[in-house]
Coordinates of C-alpha atoms in Angstrom, one line a residue:
M1 CA 90.4 108.1 98.5
Q2 CA 91.7 109.2 101.9
L3 CA 88.2 110.0 103.1
T4 CA 86.9 106.7 101.9
A5 CA 89.7 104.8 103.7
T6 CA 89.1 107.0 106.8
K7 CA 85.3 106.2 106.7
L8 CA 86.0 102.5 106.3
E9 CA 88.5 102.5 109.1
A10 CA 86.1 104.4 111.3
S11 CA 83.3 101.9 110.6
S12 CA 85.7 99.0 111.2
A13 CA 86.9 100.7 114.5
V14 CA 83.3 101.1 115.6
E15 CA 82.3 97.6 114.7
G16 CA 85.5 96.1 116.2
D17 CA 85.5 98.3 119.2
V18 CA 89.2 99.5 118.8
N19 CA 90.9 101.5 121.7
P20 CA 91.8 105.0 120.4
R21 CA 94.8 105.3 122.8
S22 CA 96.4 102.2 121.5
L23 CA 95.9 103.4 117.9
L24 CA 97.6 106.8 118.8
E25 CA 100.6 105.0 120.4
E26 CA 100.9 102.8 117.3
E27 CA 101.0 105.9 115.0
L28 CA 103.6 107.6 117.2
H29 CA 105.7 104.4 117.2
S30 CA 105.6 104.3 113.4
V31 CA 106.7 107.9 113.2
E32 CA 109.7 107.3 115.4
Y33 CA 111.0 104.7 113.1
F34 CA 110.9 107.0 110.0
D35 CA 114.5 108.2 110.6
Q36 CA 115.9 104.8 110.9
A37 CA 114.0 103.7 107.8
E38 CA 115.3 106.6 105.8
I39 CA 118.9 106.0 107.0
H40 CA 118.7 102.3 106.2
H41 CA 117.1 103.1 102.8
T42 CA 119.8 105.6 102.1
L43 CA 122.5 103.0 103.0
G44 CA 120.8 100.5 100.8
D45 CA 119.4 98.3 103.6
P46 CA 115.6 98.2 103.2
S47 CA 115.2 95.3 105.7
V48 CA 115.2 97.6 108.7
L49 CA 111.5 98.8 108.8
P50 CA 109.2 99.2 111.7
T51 CA 107.1 96.2 112.7
G52 CA 103.9 96.0 110.5
M53 CA 105.3 98.3 107.7
K54 CA 106.0 97.2 104.2
A55 CA 108.4 98.7 101.6
G56 CA 105.9 100.1 99.1
P57 CA 102.7 102.1 98.7
L58 CA 100.5 99.3 100.3
F59 CA 100.7 100.7 103.9
S60 CA 97.7 100.9 106.3
V61 CA 95.6 104.0 106.6
P62 CA 97.5 105.7 109.5
Q63 CA 100.8 105.3 107.6
I64 CA 99.6 106.8 104.3
I65 CA 100.6 110.5 104.8
P66 CA 104.1 109.9 106.4
T67 CA 105.0 107.2 103.9
R68 CA 104.2 109.3 100.9
R69 CA 106.4 112.2 102.1
F70 CA 109.2 109.8 103.0
L71 CA 109.1 108.3 99.6
H72 CA 109.1 111.7 98.0
R73 CA 112.3 112.7 99.9
H74 CA 113.9 109.4 99.1
E75 CA 113.3 110.1 95.4
E76 CA 114.9 113.5 95.7
S77 CA 118.0 112.1 97.4
R78 CA 118.2 109.4 94.7
E79 CA 118.1 112.1 92.0
Q80 CA 120.8 114.0 93.7
R81 CA 123.0 110.9 93.9
R82 CA 122.4 110.2 90.3
S83 CA 123.4 113.7 89.2
G84 CA 126.8 113.3 90.9
R85 CA 126.6 116.7 92.6
C86 CA 126.5 115.2 96.1
G87 CA 130.1 114.0 96.8
R88 CA 129.4 113.0 100.3
R89 CA 127.2 110.1 99.6
H90 CA 127.5 108.3 102.9
Q91 CA 127.6 111.4 105.2
P92 CA 124.1 113.0 105.5
D93 CA 123.9 116.6 106.6
A94 CA 123.0 117.1 110.3
A95 CA 120.9 120.2 109.6
K96 CA 119.0 118.4 107.0
I97 CA 118.4 115.4 109.3
R98 CA 117.2 117.8 112.0
K99 CA 115.0 119.5 109.6
Q100 CA 113.6 116.2 108.6
H101 CA 113.2 115.2 112.2
D102 CA 111.2 118.4 112.9
E103 CA 109.1 117.8 109.9
K104 CA 108.5 114.3 111.1
K105 CA 107.3 115.6 114.4
R106 CA 105.0 118.1 112.7
L107 CA 103.7 115.3 110.6
A108 CA 103.3 113.1 113.8
L109 CA 101.3 115.9 115.4
E110 CA 99.2 116.2 112.2
V111 CA 98.7 112.5 112.3
A112 CA 97.7 112.7 116.0
A113 CA 95.1 115.4 115.2
E114 CA 93.8 113.4 112.3
V115 CA 93.6 110.4 114.6
K116 CA 91.7 112.4 117.2
R117 CA 89.4 113.7 114.5
R118 CA 88.8 110.2 113.3
I119 CA 88.3 109.0 116.9
T120 CA 85.6 111.7 117.3
E121 CA 84.1 110.7 114.0
R122 CA 84.1 107.1 115.1
A123 CA 82.4 108.0 118.4
A124 CA 79.8 110.1 116.5
A125 CA 79.3 107.3 114.0
K126 CA 79.0 104.8 116.9
E127 CA 76.4 107.0 118.5
V128 CA 74.6 107.3 115.2
L129 CA 74.9 103.6 114.8
V130 CA 73.5 103.0 118.3
M131 CA 70.6 105.4 117.6
M132 CA 70.0 103.7 114.3
K133 CA 70.1 100.3 116.1
R134 CA 67.6 101.7 118.6
E135 CA 65.4 103.1 115.9
M136 CA 65.7 99.8 114.0
E137 CA 64.8 97.9 117.1
S138 CA 61.8 100.2 117.7
C139 CA 60.8 99.8 114.0
V140 CA 61.3 96.1 114.3
R141 CA 59.1 96.0 117.4
V142 CA 56.5 98.2 115.6
M143 CA 56.7 96.0 112.6
E144 CA 56.4 92.9 114.8
K145 CA 53.3 94.4 116.5
E146 CA 51.9 95.4 113.1
K147 CA 52.7 91.9 111.9
L148 CA 50.9 90.4 114.8
D149 CA 47.9 92.8 114.3
L150 CA 47.9 92.0 110.6
Q151 CA 48.1 88.3 111.4
D152 CA 45.2 88.5 113.8
G153 CA 43.2 90.5 111.3
F154 CA 44.1 88.1 108.6
D155 CA 43.1 85.1 110.8
K156 CA 39.8 86.8 111.7
E157 CA 39.1 87.8 108.1
L158 CA 40.0 84.3 107.0
E159 CA 37.7 82.8 109.6
R160 CA 34.9 85.2 108.6
R161 CA 35.3 84.5 104.9
E162 CA 35.4 80.8 105.7
N163 CA 32.2 81.1 107.6
D164 CA 30.6 83.2 104.8
W165 CA 31.7 80.7 102.2
Y166 CA 30.5 77.8 104.3
A167 CA 27.1 79.5 104.7
K168 CA 27.0 80.2 100.9
F169 CA 27.9 76.6 100.3
E170 CA 25.1 75.4 102.5
K171 CA 22.7 77.8 100.9
S172 CA 23.7 76.7 97.4
R173 CA 23.4 73.1 98.5
S174 CA 19.9 73.7 99.8
E175 CA 19.0 75.6 96.6
E176 CA 20.3 72.7 94.6
N177 CA 18.2 70.3 96.5
W178 CA 15.2 72.6 96.1
L179 CA 15.9 72.9 92.4
R180 CA 16.1 69.2 92.0
E181 CA 12.8 68.7 93.8
R182 CA 11.4 71.5 91.6
V183 CA 12.6 69.8 88.4
R184 CA 11.1 66.5 89.6
R185 CA 7.7 68.2 90.2
L186 CA 7.9 70.0 86.9
E187 CA 8.6 66.7 85.1
E188 CA 5.5 65.2 86.8
E189 CA 3.4 68.2 85.9
K190 CA 4.8 67.9 82.3
G191 CA 3.6 64.3 82.1
S192 CA 0.2 65.2 83.5
M193 CA -0.1 68.2 81.2
Q194 CA 0.9 66.0 78.2
S195 CA -1.9 63.6 79.1
E196 CA -4.3 66.5 79.6
L197 CA -3.1 67.9 76.3
E198 CA -3.9 64.6 74.5
A199 CA -7.3 64.6 76.1
V200 CA -7.9 68.2 75.1
A201 CA -6.7 67.4 71.5
S202 CA -9.2 64.5 71.3
K203 CA -12.0 66.7 72.7
E204 CA -11.0 69.4 70.2
N205 CA -11.3 66.8 67.3
N206 CA -14.7 65.8 68.6
L207 CA -15.8 69.4 68.9
R208 CA -14.6 70.1 65.4
E209 CA -16.7 67.2 64.2
K210 CA -19.6 68.5 66.1
V211 CA -19.0 72.0 64.7
R212 CA -18.9 70.5 61.1
E213 CA -22.2 68.8 61.9
F214 CA -23.7 72.0 63.3
E215 CA -22.5 73.9 60.3
Q216 CA -24.2 71.4 58.0
Q217 CA -27.3 71.7 60.1
M218 CA -27.0 75.5 60.0
D219 CA -26.7 75.3 56.2
G220 CA -29.9 73.2 56.2
H221 CA -31.7 75.5 58.6
R222 CA -30.4 78.5 56.6
K223 CA -31.9 77.0 53.4
R224 CA -35.1 76.2 55.3
V225 CA -35.2 79.8 56.6
E226 CA -34.6 81.1 53.1
G227 CA -37.5 78.9 51.9
A228 CA -39.6 80.1 54.8
E229 CA -38.8 83.7 53.9
K230 CA -39.8 83.0 50.4
T231 CA -43.0 81.4 51.6
I232 CA -43.6 84.4 53.9
L233 CA -43.0 86.7 50.9
D234 CA -45.4 84.7 48.8
L235 CA -48.0 84.6 51.6
R236 CA -47.6 88.3 52.0
Q237 CA -48.0 88.8 48.3
S238 CA -51.1 86.5 48.4
L239 CA -52.4 88.3 51.4
A240 CA -52.0 91.6 49.6
N241 CA -53.7 90.1 46.6
S242 CA -56.5 88.7 48.8
I243 CA -56.9 92.1 50.5
Q244 CA -57.1 93.7 47.1
Q245 CA -59.6 91.1 46.1
T246 CA -61.5 91.6 49.3
R247 CA -61.7 95.3 48.6
Q248 CA -62.9 94.5 45.1
A249 CA -65.4 92.1 46.6
E250 CA -66.6 94.7 49.1
N251 CA -67.1 97.1 46.2
E252 CA -69.0 94.4 44.4
V253 CA -71.0 93.7 47.6
E254 CA -71.9 97.4 47.7
M255 CA -73.0 97.2 44.1
V256 CA -74.9 94.0 44.8
K257 CA -76.6 95.6 47.8
K258 CA -77.6 98.5 45.6
A259 CA -78.8 96.0 43.0
Y260 CA -80.6 94.0 45.7
L261 CA -82.3 97.1 46.9
E262 CA -83.5 97.9 43.4
T263 CA -84.6 94.3 42.9
E264 CA -86.3 94.3 46.2
R265 CA -88.2 97.3 45.1
E266 CA -89.1 95.6 41.9
S267 CA -90.0 92.5 43.8
Q268 CA -92.4 94.4 45.9
K269 CA -93.9 95.8 42.8
L270 CA -94.0 92.3 41.3
S271 CA -95.6 90.8 44.5
E272 CA -98.3 93.3 44.1
V273 CA -98.9 92.1 40.6
Q274 CA -98.6 88.3 40.8
G275 CA -98.9 87.3 44.4
S276 CA -96.6 86.0 47.0
S277 CA -96.9 82.2 46.5
I278 CA -95.4 82.0 43.1
L279 CA -92.6 84.3 44.2
R280 CA -91.7 82.2 47.2
K281 CA -91.5 79.0 45.2
S282 CA -89.2 80.7 42.7
L283 CA -87.0 82.2 45.4
A284 CA -86.7 78.8 47.1
R285 CA -85.7 77.1 43.9
A286 CA -83.3 79.9 43.0
H287 CA -81.8 79.7 46.5
R288 CA -81.1 76.0 46.0
D289 CA -79.6 76.6 42.6
G290 CA -77.5 79.4 44.1
R291 CA -75.9 77.2 46.7
K292 CA -74.9 74.7 44.1
D293 CA -73.4 77.2 41.7
T294 CA -71.7 79.5 44.3
G295 CA -68.3 79.5 42.5
E296 CA -69.7 80.0 39.1
R297 CA -71.9 82.9 40.4
L298 CA -68.9 84.4 42.1
V299 CA -67.0 84.5 38.9
R300 CA -70.0 85.8 37.2
T301 CA -70.4 88.6 39.7
K302 CA -66.7 89.6 39.2
S303 CA -67.4 89.9 35.5
V304 CA -70.5 92.0 36.0
S305 CA -68.6 95.3 36.0
S306 CA -66.5 94.3 33.0
A307 CA -69.5 93.1 31.1
D308 CA -71.6 96.3 31.4
G309 CA -70.1 97.7 28.3
D310 CA -70.8 94.5 26.4
S311 CA -74.3 93.8 27.6
S312 CA -75.8 94.8 24.2
R313 CA -73.5 92.3 22.4
R314 CA -73.8 89.1 24.5
M315 CA -76.1 87.6 27.2
T316 CA -74.9 87.5 30.7
P317 CA -75.3 84.3 32.9
E318 CA -78.0 86.1 34.9
Q319 CA -80.0 86.7 31.8
A320 CA -79.5 83.0 30.8
G321 CA -80.7 82.0 34.3
A322 CA -83.6 84.4 34.0
D323 CA -84.6 82.8 30.7
D324 CA -84.5 79.4 32.3
V325 CA -86.6 80.6 35.3
A326 CA -89.1 82.2 32.9
Q327 CA -89.4 79.1 30.9
N328 CA -89.9 76.8 34.0
S329 CA -92.2 79.1 36.0
G330 CA -94.1 80.8 33.2
L331 CA -93.0 84.2 34.4
S332 CA -91.8 87.0 32.1
V333 CA -88.1 87.5 31.5
Q334 CA -88.0 90.7 33.6
D335 CA -89.5 89.0 36.6
A336 CA -87.3 86.0 36.2
L337 CA -84.2 88.3 36.1
V338 CA -85.3 89.9 39.3
V339 CA -85.6 86.4 40.9
A340 CA -82.2 85.4 39.6
N341 CA -80.5 88.5 40.9
S342 CA -82.0 87.9 44.4
S343 CA -80.8 84.3 44.4
N344 CA -77.3 85.4 43.2
I345 CA -77.2 87.9 46.1
V346 CA -77.9 85.3 48.7
G347 CA -75.3 82.9 47.2
F348 CA -72.7 85.6 46.9
T349 CA -73.1 86.6 50.6
A350 CA -72.5 83.0 51.6
A351 CA -69.4 82.9 49.4
L352 CA -68.2 86.1 50.9
D353 CA -68.6 84.7 54.4
G354 CA -66.6 81.7 53.4
R355 CA -63.8 83.8 52.0
Y356 CA -63.7 86.0 55.1
D357 CA -63.3 82.8 57.3
L358 CA -60.4 81.6 55.0
L359 CA -58.7 85.0 55.2
E360 CA -58.9 85.0 59.0
R361 CA -57.4 81.6 59.2
S362 CA -54.5 82.5 56.9
G363 CA -53.8 85.7 58.9
A364 CA -53.8 83.7 62.2
A365 CA -51.4 81.2 60.7

């Protein structure tokens, strides 16, 4: 508590700029009045106290130590008076007073040393306070400078950001205008594309109708092609049959040629027997009859090979013709048969020429 009071008094002295000499004189003055205060307290008159002192423990800091010792001695004297051992109540001992006076001096010296120590502490505290004030002022100046620098940097950064945001705002505004123009163009393109889409849809419908018509036509053409293929197959089959018939006819022609050669030999023999005039007449008449009956004779020539085995059973058309020629011309049956065979050969060759022409035409088609 004494140290706290001393520090507070030192700080108050530094702040109030108290003179150490006046403080020391005040302490000594208060010590000089201790004897009088003790005497008057002993006599029962507490009104005689030094100026600025109070009767009680609420003294100032320089009066703390002497006042406590004074009060302690006062209590001891009061106890002695109560016990009744001190008969001389109003006659204090001179040696005791002297001893107290010496002790008061010693206490005053201690107080003076304490005051000096406090004065040095106050001076050191004052120096520390001055240094702290200087450091504080330097810190304040540094902080002011930093504040100004920060303010300048803040202003510059604020201006830069303001310019950036203004540029961004202008850019966003230009982009907004461009986007609006783009939206308008897209709407126009949308309208044109819708009209084009409608036109394309109508064209698509027309094309679908045409495709249906083409499909129907393709079905008709497909049917026609199938019919043509069938016709071609039939023609091929007929051509194969005609080729086979042609081969058979060629075989028959070979047979007829052989028969013709034989009949020619026989006719030579016959010409030697009867003469040439009668033979010419019969040949001419047979030639005329052969042209008229070409088809019948062709059928008859086809049935020659099949009728060889049955010649003994029934009469062939050549034999019937030979009988007619023999009856009309007066020739024998053998001679009439030779004449009929020769006429049949001539007609058959004409029929073969006609069939060859027909086959060539069908092959070209």
